[in-house]
């Protein structure tokens, strides 16, 4: 087995030292680690806003005085929660952080195709994040538009719209750079022997994600530039007062942002494929179906944006077409879930922490996906649109899906990334607390939603007993969830100070990334041209 590779003391951390060696690094592993640290900081910042939102809604009276200015404070909280989580955490977290580290190891390469562009991508991220930070604490009127920047409000408000949309514009370029790099790396740098259908499924997922990043993100960039032009030059593109059309903004925005939800979920799905087959000790069921469904999702996801606009004034005919196409995109997602479950069937499963997270993912993502169907159905969406039902739905996919998959990946690849083993028992306890906290927080929101509680309100009718109860549950759940995440990260960080050295292949996985040392040496492989010896998932 490949675990027997000689462990030597030189690795990519200690081969060069000092601040400059990180600031100018071209090593994909160091860039991945920097992205990881940055996106986890964003997770905690976004999480802090989430807890403030839930503290406010714990009771109908809330903690903010009921005056208009404080209503704006609440609007700022949910806006910044959304902006930070989407643009600074979830979009970079799996591809740019874990992907950057693992992708070159997985294809058997020394680095990504364009290492300088990779570093530029990270700096664009830092610049974009700094502009966003300036927009938050730089003294401008806070942003209160929601992460969707809908007009005409975003044209009229005094808030920091220009600063924040410009930040998102810069962050978009960082995402495009990562996408281009991954596409070229996968095309050009695969190890001899690794034909397309011998690629690990995480590579397929990252490939599909990269296509979306490269094709969809420019549309967001242009849309945000048009919004800035509208505000500064009064052109009359989106603003009805100037003869523009606010619905056009929604079309442009969702033309990016629906594919973007797949930029968020596809890499997570890739991680789940790796983890489930590894801890099932089995060839993954339906390899080609999973690989092709990633590409199918990427293609179809461009055709469904109108499902966010059923009630925005588009024609009923358009609504019908978008509804139909949305059902279509559910099929490849369902194919994946089917194949993961089939892989578990009659497998010799072991329940290490990454697998516990992967199983949570299966459960939560299935709820997230299924609750999307009533939203895709025109007649039921009319009732559910803009209620807490939508909030619950997208948190089941984005947190229950993507973030849980990120946690699975973090625990799976941690030994490779830092060369230390974390405490397995603590990791499992954290996983359980996160699972319980998550469901208490968000399942209650389905009840709120279909009894009509609108989203983005800072208070609610105190005579409605169900709402008081469900909001109360949801807030308690949020703090349980936050506590679980805190344990999770403390446990990982504590491992850095422990002496539990990680073996090269602690989980007995079969892909090439595990043939490297933990942590890997500077150029990853000791051979000049490593050759793929085994197809992925050939467990013996
Ligand atoms: C089976 C697949 C899915 C279906 C059928 C589906 C359907 C829908 C529909 C129709 C809406 C609009 C609801 C409304 O505003 O009234 C919606 C909202 C949303 N979905 Fe999904 N969805 C699916 C998967 C996903 C995935 C994988 C993600 C993210 C990773 C996601 C994230 C979101 C978000 C963020 C929103 C709300 C955006 C906002 O208005 O702020 N969905 N979904
Ligand atoms: Cu959508």
Coordinates of C-alpha atoms and ligand atoms in Angstrom, one line a residue:
X1 CA 0.0 0.0 0.0
X2 CA 1.1 3.5 -0.6
X3 CA 1.2 4.4 3.1
X4 CA 4.7 2.9 3.2
X5 CA 6.4 5.8 1.4
X6 CA 9.3 7.1 3.4
X7 CA 8.3 10.1 5.5
X8 CA 11.0 12.8 5.4
X9 CA 11.1 16.0 7.3
X10 CA 11.1 18.5 4.5
X11 CA 7.6 19.6 3.4
X12 CA 6.1 22.6 1.8
X13 CA 5.7 24.4 5.1
X14 CA 9.2 24.3 6.3
X15 CA 11.2 24.3 3.1
X16 CA 11.0 28.1 3.0
X17 CA 10.3 30.4 5.9
X18 CA 9.2 33.9 6.6
X19 CA 6.4 36.2 5.6
X20 CA 7.8 36.9 2.2
X21 CA 8.0 33.3 1.3
X22 CA 4.2 33.2 1.8
X23 CA 3.4 36.5 0.2
X24 CA 5.2 35.7 -3.0
X25 CA 4.5 31.9 -3.0
X26 CA 3.5 30.3 -6.3
X27 CA 2.9 27.0 -4.5
X28 CA -0.8 25.9 -4.9
X29 CA -0.7 24.3 -1.5
X30 CA 0.3 27.5 0.3
X31 CA -2.2 29.5 -1.8
X32 CA -4.9 26.9 -0.9
X33 CA -4.0 27.3 2.8
X34 CA -4.2 31.1 2.6
X35 CA -7.6 30.8 0.9
X36 CA -8.7 28.4 3.6
X37 CA -7.7 30.7 6.4
X38 CA -9.4 33.7 4.7
X39 CA -12.6 31.9 3.9
X40 CA -12.9 30.5 7.4
X41 CA -12.5 34.0 8.8
X42 CA -15.3 35.0 6.5
X43 CA -17.4 32.1 7.8
X44 CA -17.0 33.4 11.3
X45 CA -17.8 37.0 10.4
X46 CA -20.9 35.9 8.4
X47 CA -21.8 33.6 11.3
X48 CA -21.7 36.4 13.8
X49 CA -24.3 38.3 11.7
X50 CA -26.4 35.2 11.5
X51 CA -26.5 34.9 15.3
X52 CA -27.4 38.6 15.6
X53 CA -30.3 38.0 13.2
X54 CA -31.5 35.1 15.2
X55 CA -31.1 36.9 18.5
X56 CA -33.3 39.7 17.1
X57 CA -36.0 37.3 16.0
X58 CA -35.9 35.0 19.1
X59 CA -38.9 37.0 20.4
X60 CA -41.4 39.3 18.6
X61 CA -40.1 42.2 20.6
X62 CA -36.5 41.6 19.5
X63 CA -33.5 43.3 21.0
X64 CA -33.5 46.4 18.8
X65 CA -35.9 49.2 19.6
X66 CA -38.8 49.3 17.2
X67 CA -37.9 52.5 15.4
X68 CA -37.2 53.0 11.7
X69 CA -33.5 53.5 12.1
X70 CA -33.1 50.2 13.9
X71 CA -35.1 48.5 11.2
X72 CA -32.2 49.5 8.9
X73 CA -29.7 48.0 11.3
X74 CA -31.5 44.7 11.0
X75 CA -31.6 45.1 7.2
X76 CA -27.8 45.6 7.3
X77 CA -27.3 42.5 9.3
X78 CA -29.1 40.2 6.9
X79 CA -27.5 41.9 3.9
X80 CA -24.0 41.5 5.3
X81 CA -24.7 38.0 6.4
X82 CA -25.7 37.1 2.8
X83 CA -22.9 39.1 1.0
X84 CA -20.2 37.7 3.3
X85 CA -21.4 34.1 3.2
X86 CA -21.9 34.0 -0.6
X87 CA -19.1 36.0 -2.0
X88 CA -16.4 35.6 0.7
X89 CA -17.0 32.2 2.1
X90 CA -19.0 29.7 0.2
X91 CA -17.9 30.5 -3.4
X92 CA -14.2 30.3 -2.6
X93 CA -14.3 27.8 0.3
X94 CA -14.3 24.5 -1.6
X95 CA -12.8 25.3 -5.0
X96 CA -10.2 27.9 -4.1
X97 CA -9.3 26.6 -0.7
X98 CA -9.6 22.8 -0.7
X99 CA -9.6 22.5 -4.5
X100 CA -6.4 24.5 -4.8
X101 CA -4.6 22.3 -2.4
X102 CA -6.0 18.9 -3.6
X103 CA -6.5 19.3 -7.4
X104 CA -2.9 19.3 -8.5
X105 CA -2.1 16.4 -6.1
X106 CA -5.1 14.5 -7.5
X107 CA -4.1 14.9 -11.2
X108 CA -0.5 14.0 -10.3
X109 CA 1.0 17.4 -11.1
X110 CA 3.6 19.7 -9.5
X111 CA 1.2 22.7 -9.4
X112 CA -1.7 24.2 -11.3
X113 CA -1.1 25.3 -14.9
X114 CA -0.7 29.0 -14.1
X115 CA 0.8 29.4 -10.6
X116 CA 1.2 33.2 -11.0
X117 CA -2.4 33.6 -12.0
X118 CA -3.3 31.5 -9.0
X119 CA -1.5 33.9 -6.7
X120 CA -3.1 36.9 -8.5
X121 CA -6.5 35.2 -7.8
X122 CA -5.8 35.2 -4.1
X123 CA -4.7 38.8 -4.1
X124 CA -7.9 39.8 -6.0
X125 CA -9.8 38.0 -3.2
X126 CA -7.9 40.0 -0.6
X127 CA -8.5 43.3 -2.5
X128 CA -12.2 42.5 -2.9
X129 CA -12.5 41.5 0.7
X130 CA -10.7 44.7 1.8
X131 CA -13.1 46.9 -0.3
X132 CA -16.0 45.1 1.2
X133 CA -14.6 45.7 4.7
X134 CA -14.2 49.3 3.8
X135 CA -17.9 49.4 2.7
X136 CA -18.8 47.9 6.1
X137 CA -16.7 50.0 8.5
X138 CA -15.4 52.9 6.4
X139 CA -18.2 55.3 7.5
X140 CA -20.5 54.9 4.6
X141 CA -24.2 54.4 5.2
X142 CA -24.6 50.6 5.7
X143 CA -25.7 48.4 2.8
X144 CA -29.3 47.3 3.3
X145 CA -30.3 46.0 -0.2
X146 CA -30.0 42.3 0.6
X147 CA -27.3 40.2 -1.2
X148 CA -29.4 40.4 -4.4
X149 CA -29.0 44.2 -4.9
X150 CA -32.5 44.5 -6.4
X151 CA -33.5 47.8 -8.1
X152 CA -35.1 50.3 -7.8
X153 CA -34.1 50.3 -4.1
X154 CA -30.4 49.8 -4.8
X155 CA -30.5 52.8 -7.1
X156 CA -32.2 55.0 -4.5
X157 CA -30.7 54.0 -1.2
X158 CA -27.9 56.1 0.3
X159 CA -26.2 52.8 1.3
X160 CA -22.7 51.7 0.3
X161 CA -24.0 50.1 -2.9
X162 CA -21.2 51.2 -5.2
X163 CA -18.5 50.1 -2.8
X164 CA -20.0 46.7 -2.1
X165 CA -20.9 45.9 -5.7
X166 CA -17.4 46.9 -6.8
X167 CA -16.1 44.5 -4.1
X168 CA -18.2 41.7 -5.6
X169 CA -16.9 42.7 -9.1
X170 CA -13.3 42.2 -8.0
X171 CA -14.1 39.0 -6.1
X172 CA -15.7 37.8 -9.3
X173 CA -12.4 38.1 -11.1
X174 CA -10.7 36.1 -8.4
X175 CA -13.3 33.3 -9.0
X176 CA -12.8 33.5 -12.8
X177 CA -9.0 33.1 -12.5
X178 CA -9.4 30.0 -10.3
X179 CA -11.8 28.6 -12.9
X180 CA -9.5 29.1 -15.9
X181 CA -6.6 27.6 -13.9
X182 CA -8.5 24.5 -13.0
X183 CA -9.8 23.9 -16.5
X184 CA -6.4 24.2 -18.1
X185 CA -4.8 22.1 -15.3
X186 CA -7.3 19.3 -15.8
X187 CA -6.9 19.4 -19.6
X188 CA -3.1 19.6 -19.7
X189 CA -1.5 18.2 -16.6
X190 CA -3.2 14.9 -15.8
X191 CA -0.7 12.1 -15.0
X192 CA 0.0 9.5 -17.7
X193 CA -2.7 6.9 -17.4
X194 CA -5.4 9.2 -16.2
X195 CA -7.9 9.3 -19.0
X196 CA -11.0 11.4 -18.6
X197 CA -13.1 8.6 -17.3
X198 CA -10.4 7.6 -14.8
X199 CA -10.4 11.0 -13.1
X200 CA -11.6 11.0 -9.5
X201 CA -15.1 12.4 -9.2
X202 CA -13.9 15.5 -7.3
X203 CA -12.0 16.5 -10.4
X204 CA -15.2 16.2 -12.6
X205 CA -17.0 18.3 -10.1
X206 CA -14.3 21.0 -10.0
X207 CA -14.2 20.9 -13.8
X208 CA -17.9 21.5 -14.1
X209 CA -17.7 24.3 -11.4
X210 CA -14.9 26.0 -13.3
X211 CA -16.9 26.1 -16.5
X212 CA -19.7 27.9 -14.6
X213 CA -17.2 30.2 -12.9
X214 CA -15.7 31.2 -16.3
X215 CA -19.0 31.6 -18.2
X216 CA -21.4 32.9 -15.6
X217 CA -19.3 35.3 -13.5
X218 CA -18.6 37.8 -16.2
X219 CA -22.4 38.4 -16.5
X220 CA -22.5 39.3 -12.8
X221 CA -19.5 41.6 -13.3
X222 CA -21.2 43.5 -16.1
X223 CA -24.5 43.7 -14.3
X224 CA -22.9 45.2 -11.2
X225 CA -21.0 47.6 -13.4
X226 CA -24.2 48.6 -15.1
X227 CA -25.7 49.2 -11.7
X228 CA -22.8 51.4 -10.7
X229 CA -23.2 53.3 -14.1
X230 CA -26.9 53.7 -13.3
X231 CA -26.1 55.2 -10.0
X232 CA -23.3 57.5 -11.1
X233 CA -24.3 58.4 -14.6
X234 CA -28.1 58.1 -14.5
X235 CA -28.2 56.1 -17.7
X236 CA -31.7 54.6 -17.5
X237 CA -30.9 50.9 -17.8
X238 CA -32.7 49.5 -14.8
X239 CA -34.4 52.5 -13.1
X240 CA -38.0 52.9 -14.1
X241 CA -37.9 56.6 -13.2
X242 CA -35.3 57.0 -16.0
X243 CA -37.1 54.8 -18.4
X244 CA -35.1 51.6 -17.4
X245 CA -36.4 48.2 -16.4
X246 CA -35.8 46.8 -12.9
X247 CA -36.9 43.3 -14.1
X248 CA -34.0 43.4 -16.5
X249 CA -31.7 43.6 -13.5
X250 CA -33.3 40.5 -12.1
X251 CA -32.8 38.6 -15.3
X252 CA -29.1 39.5 -15.4
X253 CA -28.6 38.9 -11.7
X254 CA -30.1 35.4 -11.7
X255 CA -28.5 34.5 -15.0
X256 CA -25.3 34.5 -12.9
X257 CA -26.7 33.7 -9.5
X258 CA -28.6 30.5 -10.4
X259 CA -25.5 28.9 -11.9
X260 CA -23.7 30.4 -8.9
X261 CA -25.7 28.1 -6.6
X262 CA -24.2 25.3 -8.5
X263 CA -20.8 26.8 -8.2
X264 CA -21.5 26.4 -4.5
X265 CA -22.9 22.9 -4.5
X266 CA -21.0 21.0 -7.2
X267 CA -17.6 21.0 -5.5
X268 CA -19.4 19.8 -2.4
X269 CA -20.9 16.9 -4.3
X270 CA -17.4 16.1 -5.6
X271 CA -16.1 15.8 -2.0
X272 CA -19.1 13.6 -1.0
X273 CA -18.3 11.2 -3.9
X274 CA -14.7 10.8 -2.6
X275 CA -15.6 10.4 1.0
X276 CA -18.5 8.0 0.5
X277 CA -16.6 5.6 -1.7
X278 CA -13.5 5.7 0.6
X279 CA -15.4 4.8 3.8
X280 CA -17.6 2.3 2.0
X281 CA -14.4 0.6 0.7
X282 CA -16.2 0.1 -2.6
X283 CA -16.0 1.2 -6.2
X284 CA -18.4 4.1 -6.5
X285 CA -21.7 3.0 -8.0
X286 CA -22.5 4.6 -11.3
X287 CA -19.2 6.4 -11.8
X288 CA -20.0 7.7 -15.3
X289 CA -23.5 8.8 -14.3
X290 CA -22.1 10.9 -11.5
X291 CA -19.4 12.4 -13.7
X292 CA -21.8 13.2 -16.5
X293 CA -24.4 14.5 -14.2
X294 CA -22.0 17.2 -13.0
X295 CA -21.7 18.4 -16.6
X296 CA -25.4 18.1 -17.1
X297 CA -26.1 20.2 -14.0
X298 CA -23.6 22.8 -15.3
X299 CA -25.3 23.1 -18.7
X300 CA -29.0 23.0 -17.5
X301 CA -28.3 25.4 -14.6
X302 CA -27.9 28.2 -17.2
X303 CA -31.5 27.7 -18.4
X304 CA -33.5 28.0 -15.1
X305 CA -32.8 31.4 -13.8
X306 CA -36.5 32.6 -14.3
X307 CA -37.7 30.4 -11.4
X308 CA -36.5 33.3 -9.1
X309 CA -38.9 35.6 -11.0
X310 CA -42.2 33.8 -11.2
X311 CA -43.8 36.8 -9.5
X312 CA -41.7 39.5 -10.9
X313 CA -43.8 40.2 -13.9
X314 CA -42.5 37.7 -16.5
X315 CA -45.1 36.1 -18.8
X316 CA -47.0 33.0 -17.7
X317 CA -45.6 31.3 -20.7
X318 CA -42.0 32.1 -19.6
X319 CA -43.0 30.9 -16.1
X320 CA -44.1 27.5 -17.4
X321 CA -40.9 27.0 -19.4
X322 CA -38.7 27.9 -16.5
X323 CA -40.8 25.7 -14.2
X324 CA -40.3 22.7 -16.6
X325 CA -36.6 23.4 -17.0
X326 CA -36.1 23.6 -13.2
X327 CA -37.6 20.1 -12.8
X328 CA -35.1 19.0 -15.4
X329 CA -32.1 20.2 -13.3
X330 CA -33.4 18.2 -10.3
X331 CA -32.9 15.0 -12.3
X332 CA -29.0 15.0 -12.4
X333 CA -29.0 16.0 -8.7
X334 CA -31.2 13.0 -7.9
X335 CA -29.0 10.7 -10.0
X336 CA -26.1 11.6 -7.8
X337 CA -28.0 11.0 -4.6
X338 CA -29.2 7.6 -6.0
X339 CA -25.7 6.6 -6.8
X340 CA -24.3 7.6 -3.4
X341 CA -27.0 5.6 -1.7
X342 CA -26.3 2.6 -4.0
X343 CA -22.6 2.8 -3.1
X344 CA -23.5 2.5 0.6
X345 CA -25.7 -0.6 -0.2
X346 CA -24.0 -3.7 1.2
X347 CA -20.7 -1.9 1.7
X348 CA -18.4 -2.3 4.7
X349 CA -19.0 1.1 6.0
X350 CA -16.8 2.7 8.7
X351 CA -17.9 5.9 10.5
X352 CA -14.9 8.2 10.7
X353 CA -15.7 11.9 11.0
X354 CA -15.6 12.7 7.3
X355 CA -18.1 9.9 6.7
X356 CA -20.3 11.2 9.5
X357 CA -20.4 14.5 7.7
X358 CA -21.0 12.9 4.3
X359 CA -24.0 11.0 5.7
X360 CA -25.4 14.2 7.2
X361 CA -25.0 15.7 3.8
X362 CA -27.0 13.0 2.1
X363 CA -29.9 13.5 4.6
X364 CA -29.9 17.3 4.5
X365 CA -29.2 17.8 0.8
X366 CA -32.1 15.5 0.0
X367 CA -34.5 17.6 2.1
X368 CA -33.0 20.7 0.5
X369 CA -33.5 19.4 -3.0
X370 CA -37.0 18.0 -2.5
X371 CA -38.2 21.2 -0.9
X372 CA -37.0 23.0 -4.1
X373 CA -39.7 21.2 -6.1
X374 CA -42.7 23.0 -4.6
X375 CA -40.8 26.2 -5.3
X376 CA -40.3 25.1 -8.9
X377 CA -44.1 24.5 -9.2
X378 CA -45.7 27.7 -10.4
X379 CA -48.9 27.5 -8.3
X380 CA -47.2 26.6 -5.0
X381 CA -44.4 29.1 -5.5
X382 CA -47.0 31.9 -5.5
X383 CA -47.7 31.1 -1.9
X384 CA -44.2 30.2 -0.7
X385 CA -42.2 32.9 -2.6
X386 CA -40.5 35.4 -0.3
X387 CA -41.4 33.5 2.9
X388 CA -39.3 31.6 5.4
X389 CA -39.9 28.5 3.4
X390 CA -37.4 29.8 0.8
X391 CA -35.0 30.6 3.5
X392 CA -35.3 27.1 4.9
X393 CA -34.9 25.6 1.4
X394 CA -31.8 27.4 0.5
X395 CA -30.1 26.8 3.8
X396 CA -30.8 23.1 3.5
X397 CA -28.9 23.1 0.2
X398 CA -26.3 25.7 1.0
X399 CA -25.5 24.9 4.6
X400 CA -26.9 21.3 4.8
X401 CA -25.3 20.6 1.5
X402 CA -22.3 22.8 0.7
X403 CA -21.1 23.8 4.2
X404 CA -21.5 20.2 5.5
X405 CA -19.6 18.9 2.5
X406 CA -16.9 21.5 3.2
X407 CA -16.7 20.2 6.7
X408 CA -16.5 16.6 5.4
X409 CA -13.7 17.7 3.1
X410 CA -11.9 19.6 5.8
X411 CA -11.8 16.5 8.0
X412 CA -10.9 14.2 5.1
X413 CA -8.0 16.3 3.8
X414 CA -6.9 17.8 7.1
X415 CA -4.2 15.1 7.7
X416 CA -2.9 15.7 4.2
X417 CA -2.9 19.5 4.5
X418 CA -1.3 19.9 7.9
X419 CA 0.2 16.5 8.6
X420 CA -1.6 16.0 11.9
X421 CA -4.5 13.9 13.1
X422 CA -7.3 15.5 15.0
X423 CA -9.2 13.9 17.8
X424 CA -11.7 11.6 16.2
X425 CA -14.2 11.4 19.1
X426 CA -14.4 15.2 19.5
X427 CA -14.8 15.5 15.7
X428 CA -17.8 13.2 15.8
X429 CA -19.4 15.0 18.8
X430 CA -19.0 18.3 16.9
X431 CA -20.7 16.7 13.8
X432 CA -23.6 15.5 15.9
X433 CA -24.1 18.9 17.5
X434 CA -23.9 20.6 14.1
X435 CA -26.5 18.2 12.8
X436 CA -28.9 18.8 15.6
X437 CA -28.4 22.5 15.7
X438 CA -28.8 22.8 12.0
X439 CA -32.1 21.0 11.9
X440 CA -33.6 22.8 14.9
X441 CA -32.6 26.1 13.3
X442 CA -33.9 25.5 9.8
X443 CA -36.7 22.8 10.0
X444 CA -38.8 25.2 12.1
X445 CA -38.5 27.7 9.3
X446 CA -40.5 25.5 6.9
X447 CA -43.4 25.9 9.4
X448 CA -42.9 29.6 9.6
X449 CA -42.8 29.8 5.8
X450 CA -45.9 27.9 4.8
X451 CA -47.9 29.7 7.5
X452 CA -46.9 32.9 5.7
X453 CA -44.0 34.5 7.7
X454 CA -42.3 36.7 5.2
X455 CA -38.5 36.8 4.9
X456 CA -36.4 39.8 5.7
X457 CA -38.7 41.2 8.4
X458 CA -37.2 42.3 11.8
X459 CA -40.3 41.5 13.8
X460 CA -43.5 39.5 13.7
X461 CA -47.1 39.3 15.0
X462 CA -46.8 38.4 18.8
X463 CA -50.3 37.0 18.9
X464 CA -49.3 34.3 16.5
X465 CA -48.2 31.5 18.9
X466 CA -46.8 29.2 16.2
X467 CA -44.5 31.9 15.0
X468 CA -43.3 32.8 18.4
X469 CA -42.5 29.1 19.1
X470 CA -40.9 28.4 15.8
X471 CA -38.8 31.6 15.8
X472 CA -37.7 30.7 19.4
X473 CA -36.7 27.2 18.3
X474 CA -34.9 28.5 15.3
X475 CA -32.8 30.9 17.5
X476 CA -32.0 28.3 20.0
X477 CA -30.9 26.0 17.2
X478 CA -28.7 28.7 15.7
X479 CA -26.7 29.0 19.0
X480 CA -26.4 25.2 19.2
X481 CA -25.1 25.2 15.7
X482 CA -22.7 27.9 16.4
X483 CA -21.4 26.0 19.4
X484 CA -20.9 22.9 17.3
X485 CA -18.9 24.8 14.7
X486 CA -16.7 26.3 17.4
X487 CA -15.9 22.8 18.7
X488 CA -15.2 21.6 15.2
X489 CA -12.6 24.3 14.6
X490 CA -11.1 24.1 18.0
X491 CA -10.6 20.4 17.5
X492 CA -8.9 20.9 14.2
X493 CA -6.7 23.7 15.5
X494 CA -5.7 21.8 18.6
X495 CA -4.4 19.0 16.4
X496 CA -1.7 21.4 15.1
X497 CA -0.2 21.4 18.6
X498 CA -0.5 17.7 19.1
X499 CA 2.1 15.1 18.3
X500 CA -0.3 12.8 16.4
X501 CA 1.6 12.7 13.1
X502 CA -0.6 11.8 10.1
X503 CA 0.4 8.9 8.0
X504 CA 0.5 9.5 4.2
X505 CA -2.7 7.7 3.6
X506 CA -4.7 7.6 6.9
X507 CA -7.9 6.5 5.3
X508 CA -6.5 4.0 2.8
X509 CA -7.8 5.9 -0.2
X510 CA -6.9 5.1 -3.7
X511 CA -6.5 8.4 -5.6
X512 CA -3.0 9.9 -6.3
X513 CA -3.2 12.7 -3.8
X514 CA -2.7 10.2 -1.1
X515 CA 0.5 8.9 -2.6
X516 CA 2.2 12.2 -1.5
X517 CA 3.8 12.7 1.9
X518 CA 1.6 14.4 4.6
X519 CA 2.1 17.3 4.4
X520 CA 3.4 17.1 0.8
X521 CA 6.9 18.1 -0.3
X522 CA 7.5 21.3 -2.3
X523 CA 6.7 19.9 -5.7
X524 CA 4.3 17.2 -4.5
X525 CA 5.7 14.0 -5.9
X526 CA 9.2 12.6 -5.5
X527 CA 9.1 11.1 -9.0
X528 CA 9.5 13.6 -11.9
X529 CA 6.4 12.3 -13.7
X530 CA 4.2 10.3 -11.4
X531 CA 2.1 7.7 -13.2
X532 CA -1.4 6.7 -12.3
X533 CA -1.2 3.1 -11.2
X534 CA -4.7 2.3 -10.1
X535 CA -8.1 3.5 -11.3
X536 CA -9.8 5.5 -8.7
X537 CA -11.9 3.6 -6.1
X538 CA -10.2 0.2 -6.7
X539 CA -10.2 -0.9 -3.1
X540 CA -8.7 -4.4 -2.5
Ligands
LIG1 C1 -33.4 20.2 -6.9 C2 -32.8 21.3 -7.0 C3 -33.4 22.7 -6.7 C4 -34.6 23.2 -7.0 C5 -35.7 22.5 -7.8 C6 -34.6 24.6 -6.5 C7 -35.6 25.5 -6.7 C8 -35.6 26.8 -6.2 C9 -36.6 27.8 -6.6 C10 -37.7 27.6 -7.5 C11 -36.2 29.0 -5.9 C12 -37.0 30.3 -5.9 C13 -37.9 30.4 -4.8 C14 -38.6 31.7 -4.6 O1 -37.9 32.8 -4.5 O2 -39.8 31.8 -4.5 C15 -35.1 28.7 -5.2 C16 -34.4 29.6 -4.4 C17 -33.1 29.4 -3.9 N1 -32.3 28.3 -4.1 FE1 -32.9 26.5 -4.9 N2 -33.4 24.8 -5.9 C18 -32.6 23.7 -6.0 C19 -31.4 23.6 -5.6 C20 -30.6 24.6 -5.0 C21 -29.2 24.5 -4.7 C22 -28.3 23.3 -5.0 C23 -28.9 25.7 -4.1 C24 -27.5 26.1 -3.6 C25 -26.4 25.5 -3.4 C26 -30.0 26.5 -4.0 C27 -30.0 27.7 -3.5 C28 -31.1 28.6 -3.6 C29 -31.1 30.0 -3.1 C30 -29.8 30.7 -2.5 C31 -32.3 30.5 -3.3 C32 -32.8 31.8 -2.8 C33 -32.2 33.0 -3.4 C34 -32.8 34.3 -2.9 O3 -33.9 34.6 -3.4 O4 -32.1 34.9 -2.1 N3 -31.1 25.8 -4.6 N4 -34.7 27.4 -5.4
LIG2 CU1 -32.2 29.2 -8.9

